[in-house]
Amino acid sequence: VGKDVALVGREVALVGQEVKVVGQEVAFVGQEVALVGREVALVGREVEVVGQEVALVGQEVALVGQEVALVGQEVALVGQEVEVVGQEMALVGQEVELVGQEVEVVGWEVALVEQEVDDVGKEVDDVEQ
């Protein structure tokens, strides 16, 4: 909150938001909170996804009060409520900006792969050497 966080070798900016995630597996792979090579701006909205698998692949995804299969198409997120419950989400190669949203992480498994955390990343390099 209020600082830059490096997830999966990229930089993720979490600014004054609450994040709520329940019973999900989230894989962050080499991206700035990347979602399949596109930029996703979440601004002051609640996202609710229940009992489904969402694959974000090379697109901007817009969820508008419905269940959407995001695959190679463009979607806009507009004032919707999104709750992620019991889902697997693969975030790959995309930049995601979380601004003023509520996010709560509850009982989740978060896989941080190849992540660099500013000074921490440098310290790790020194240790490896």
PDB file of C-alpha atoms in Angstrom:
ATOM      1  CA  VAL A   1       0.000   0.000   0.000  1.00  0.00           C
ATOM      2  CA  GLY A   2       1.412   3.314  -1.011  1.00  0.00           C
ATOM      3  CA  LYS A   3       4.584   1.882  -2.466  1.00  0.00           C
ATOM      4  CA  ASP A   4       5.938   0.028  -5.430  1.00  0.00           C
ATOM      5  CA  VAL A   5       6.049  -3.729  -5.266  1.00  0.00           C
ATOM      6  CA  ALA A   6       7.907  -5.979  -7.672  1.00  0.00           C
ATOM      7  CA  LEU A   7       5.975  -9.095  -8.650  1.00  0.00           C
ATOM      8  CA  VAL A   8       7.520 -11.548 -11.069  1.00  0.00           C
ATOM      9  CA  GLY A   9      10.386  -9.401 -12.257  1.00  0.00           C
ATOM     10  CA  ARG A  10       8.203  -6.361 -12.772  1.00  0.00           C
ATOM     11  CA  GLU A  11       6.984  -3.426 -10.817  1.00  0.00           C
ATOM     12  CA  VAL A  12       3.485  -3.284  -9.404  1.00  0.00           C
ATOM     13  CA  ALA A  13       2.070  -0.163  -7.852  1.00  0.00           C
ATOM     14  CA  LEU A  14      -0.505  -0.722  -5.153  1.00  0.00           C
ATOM     15  CA  VAL A  15      -1.947   2.569  -4.007  1.00  0.00           C
ATOM     16  CA  GLY A  16      -4.236   2.847  -0.997  1.00  0.00           C
ATOM     17  CA  GLN A  17      -6.418  -0.036  -1.902  1.00  0.00           C
ATOM     18  CA  GLU A  18      -7.811  -3.010  -0.114  1.00  0.00           C
ATOM     19  CA  VAL A  19      -7.442  -6.286  -1.879  1.00  0.00           C
ATOM     20  CA  LYS A  20      -9.718  -9.172  -1.196  1.00  0.00           C
ATOM     21  CA  VAL A  21      -9.069 -12.552  -2.710  1.00  0.00           C
ATOM     22  CA  VAL A  22     -10.620 -15.731  -1.367  1.00  0.00           C
ATOM     23  CA  GLY A  23      -9.586 -19.333  -2.091  1.00  0.00           C
ATOM     24  CA  GLN A  24      -7.709 -18.782  -5.331  1.00  0.00           C
ATOM     25  CA  GLU A  25      -4.372 -19.506  -6.879  1.00  0.00           C
ATOM     26  CA  VAL A  26      -2.717 -16.549  -8.500  1.00  0.00           C
ATOM     27  CA  ALA A  27       0.293 -16.910 -10.743  1.00  0.00           C
ATOM     28  CA  PHE A  28       2.257 -13.769 -11.477  1.00  0.00           C
ATOM     29  CA  VAL A  29       4.689 -14.435 -14.279  1.00  0.00           C
ATOM     30  CA  GLY A  30       7.171 -11.877 -15.560  1.00  0.00           C
ATOM     31  CA  GLN A  31       4.874  -8.931 -15.682  1.00  0.00           C
ATOM     32  CA  GLU A  32       3.845  -5.807 -13.936  1.00  0.00           C
ATOM     33  CA  VAL A  33       0.854  -7.387 -12.488  1.00  0.00           C
ATOM     34  CA  ALA A  34       0.636  -8.562 -16.048  1.00  0.00           C
ATOM     35  CA  LEU A  35      -2.446  -9.861 -17.715  1.00  0.00           C
ATOM     36  CA  VAL A  36      -1.586 -11.485 -20.991  1.00  0.00           C
ATOM     37  CA  GLY A  37       0.290  -8.637 -22.629  1.00  0.00           C
ATOM     38  CA  ARG A  38      -2.185  -5.816 -22.211  1.00  0.00           C
ATOM     39  CA  GLU A  39      -2.803  -3.016 -19.815  1.00  0.00           C
ATOM     40  CA  VAL A  40      -5.681  -3.330 -17.382  1.00  0.00           C
ATOM     41  CA  ALA A  41      -6.756  -0.403 -15.259  1.00  0.00           C
ATOM     42  CA  LEU A  42      -8.842  -1.245 -12.229  1.00  0.00           C
ATOM     43  CA  VAL A  43     -10.175   1.935 -10.706  1.00  0.00           C
ATOM     44  CA  GLY A  44     -12.387   1.980  -7.627  1.00  0.00           C
ATOM     45  CA  ARG A  45     -14.462  -1.001  -8.485  1.00  0.00           C
ATOM     46  CA  GLU A  46     -15.285  -4.353  -7.023  1.00  0.00           C
ATOM     47  CA  VAL A  47     -14.754  -7.400  -9.147  1.00  0.00           C
ATOM     48  CA  GLU A  48     -16.668 -10.550  -8.564  1.00  0.00           C
ATOM     49  CA  VAL A  49     -15.965 -13.821 -10.300  1.00  0.00           C
ATOM     50  CA  VAL A  50     -17.462 -17.033  -8.977  1.00  0.00           C
ATOM     51  CA  GLY A  51     -16.673 -20.645  -9.885  1.00  0.00           C
ATOM     52  CA  GLN A  52     -14.945 -20.192 -13.201  1.00  0.00           C
ATOM     53  CA  GLU A  53     -11.551 -20.205 -14.825  1.00  0.00           C
ATOM     54  CA  VAL A  54     -10.490 -17.045 -16.537  1.00  0.00           C
ATOM     55  CA  ALA A  55      -7.704 -17.073 -19.071  1.00  0.00           C
ATOM     56  CA  LEU A  56      -6.373 -13.650 -19.948  1.00  0.00           C
ATOM     57  CA  VAL A  57      -4.383 -13.901 -23.128  1.00  0.00           C
ATOM     58  CA  GLY A  58      -3.070 -10.959 -25.105  1.00  0.00           C
ATOM     59  CA  GLN A  59      -5.971  -8.626 -24.665  1.00  0.00           C
ATOM     60  CA  GLU A  60      -7.488  -5.858 -22.663  1.00  0.00           C
ATOM     61  CA  VAL A  61     -10.311  -7.428 -20.770  1.00  0.00           C
ATOM     62  CA  ALA A  62     -13.494  -5.739 -19.789  1.00  0.00           C
ATOM     63  CA  LEU A  63     -15.839  -7.426 -17.363  1.00  0.00           C
ATOM     64  CA  VAL A  64     -19.272  -5.885 -17.265  1.00  0.00           C
ATOM     65  CA  GLY A  65     -21.528  -7.627 -14.751  1.00  0.00           C
ATOM     66  CA  GLN A  66     -21.265 -11.012 -16.357  1.00  0.00           C
ATOM     67  CA  GLU A  67     -19.180 -14.107 -16.846  1.00  0.00           C
ATOM     68  CA  VAL A  68     -16.749 -13.633 -19.652  1.00  0.00           C
ATOM     69  CA  ALA A  69     -14.262 -15.937 -21.305  1.00  0.00           C
ATOM     70  CA  LEU A  70     -11.334 -13.690 -22.117  1.00  0.00           C
ATOM     71  CA  VAL A  71      -9.340 -15.105 -24.990  1.00  0.00           C
ATOM     72  CA  GLY A  72      -7.663 -12.907 -27.573  1.00  0.00           C
ATOM     73  CA  GLN A  73     -10.214 -10.153 -27.442  1.00  0.00           C
ATOM     74  CA  GLU A  74     -10.602  -6.717 -25.984  1.00  0.00           C
ATOM     75  CA  VAL A  75     -12.739  -5.945 -22.963  1.00  0.00           C
ATOM     76  CA  ALA A  76     -13.268  -2.850 -20.896  1.00  0.00           C
ATOM     77  CA  LEU A  77     -13.764  -2.783 -17.142  1.00  0.00           C
ATOM     78  CA  VAL A  78     -16.485  -0.274 -16.390  1.00  0.00           C
ATOM     79  CA  GLY A  79     -17.946   0.196 -12.911  1.00  0.00           C
ATOM     80  CA  GLN A  80     -18.513  -3.396 -12.161  1.00  0.00           C
ATOM     81  CA  GLU A  81     -18.354  -5.480  -9.045  1.00  0.00           C
ATOM     82  CA  VAL A  82     -15.972  -8.357  -9.220  1.00  0.00           C
ATOM     83  CA  GLU A  83     -15.467 -10.957  -6.578  1.00  0.00           C
ATOM     84  CA  VAL A  84     -13.022 -13.742  -7.150  1.00  0.00           C
ATOM     85  CA  VAL A  85     -14.009 -16.918  -5.349  1.00  0.00           C
ATOM     86  CA  GLY A  86     -12.436 -20.337  -5.884  1.00  0.00           C
ATOM     87  CA  GLN A  87     -10.810 -19.536  -9.207  1.00  0.00           C
ATOM     88  CA  GLU A  88      -7.490 -19.981 -10.877  1.00  0.00           C
ATOM     89  CA  MET A  89      -6.140 -16.904 -12.562  1.00  0.00           C
ATOM     90  CA  ALA A  90      -3.156 -16.830 -14.853  1.00  0.00           C
ATOM     91  CA  LEU A  91      -1.679 -13.382 -15.243  1.00  0.00           C
ATOM     92  CA  VAL A  92       0.862 -13.414 -18.026  1.00  0.00           C
ATOM     93  CA  GLY A  93       2.761 -10.553 -19.616  1.00  0.00           C
ATOM     94  CA  GLN A  94       0.568  -7.621 -18.843  1.00  0.00           C
ATOM     95  CA  GLU A  95       0.583  -4.448 -16.865  1.00  0.00           C
ATOM     96  CA  VAL A  96      -2.128  -3.977 -14.281  1.00  0.00           C
ATOM     97  CA  GLU A  97      -2.687  -0.790 -12.393  1.00  0.00           C
ATOM     98  CA  LEU A  98      -4.623  -1.081  -9.155  1.00  0.00           C
ATOM     99  CA  VAL A  99      -5.939   2.284  -8.096  1.00  0.00           C
ATOM    100  CA  GLY A 100      -8.276   2.882  -5.173  1.00  0.00           C
ATOM    101  CA  GLN A 101      -9.853  -0.511  -5.189  1.00  0.00           C
ATOM    102  CA  GLU A 102     -10.647  -2.806  -2.340  1.00  0.00           C
ATOM    103  CA  VAL A 103      -8.678  -6.010  -2.311  1.00  0.00           C
ATOM    104  CA  GLU A 104      -8.499  -8.492   0.498  1.00  0.00           C
ATOM    105  CA  VAL A 105      -6.254 -11.497   0.247  1.00  0.00           C
ATOM    106  CA  VAL A 106      -7.744 -14.368   2.216  1.00  0.00           C
ATOM    107  CA  GLY A 107      -6.439 -17.941   2.147  1.00  0.00           C
ATOM    108  CA  TRP A 108      -4.713 -17.610  -1.203  1.00  0.00           C
ATOM    109  CA  GLU A 109      -1.663 -19.161  -2.680  1.00  0.00           C
ATOM    110  CA  VAL A 110       0.397 -16.557  -4.429  1.00  0.00           C
ATOM    111  CA  ALA A 111       3.198 -17.708  -6.651  1.00  0.00           C
ATOM    112  CA  LEU A 112       5.734 -14.973  -7.179  1.00  0.00           C
ATOM    113  CA  VAL A 113       8.064 -16.029  -9.961  1.00  0.00           C
ATOM    114  CA  GLU A 114      11.277 -14.219 -10.865  1.00  0.00           C
ATOM    115  CA  GLN A 115      10.336 -11.224  -8.804  1.00  0.00           C
ATOM    116  CA  GLU A 116      12.621  -8.346  -8.166  1.00  0.00           C
ATOM    117  CA  VAL A 117      11.996  -6.234  -5.127  1.00  0.00           C
ATOM    118  CA  ASP A 118      14.098  -3.120  -5.472  1.00  0.00           C
ATOM    119  CA  ASP A 119      16.864  -3.317  -2.881  1.00  0.00           C
ATOM    120  CA  VAL A 120      15.953  -6.882  -1.997  1.00  0.00           C
ATOM    121  CA  GLY A 121      16.667  -7.995  -5.558  1.00  0.00           C
ATOM    122  CA  LYS A 122      20.119  -6.434  -5.327  1.00  0.00           C
ATOM    123  CA  GLU A 123      20.796  -8.128  -2.019  1.00  0.00           C
ATOM    124  CA  VAL A 124      19.838 -11.471  -3.513  1.00  0.00           C
ATOM    125  CA  ASP A 125      22.231 -10.944  -6.398  1.00  0.00           C
ATOM    126  CA  ASP A 126      25.031 -10.200  -3.953  1.00  0.00           C
ATOM    127  CA  VAL A 127      24.202 -13.331  -1.998  1.00  0.00           C
ATOM    128  CA  GLU A 128      24.206 -15.500  -5.116  1.00  0.00           C
ATOM    129  CA  GLN A 129      27.640 -14.163  -6.050  1.00  0.00           C
TER     130      GLN A 129
END
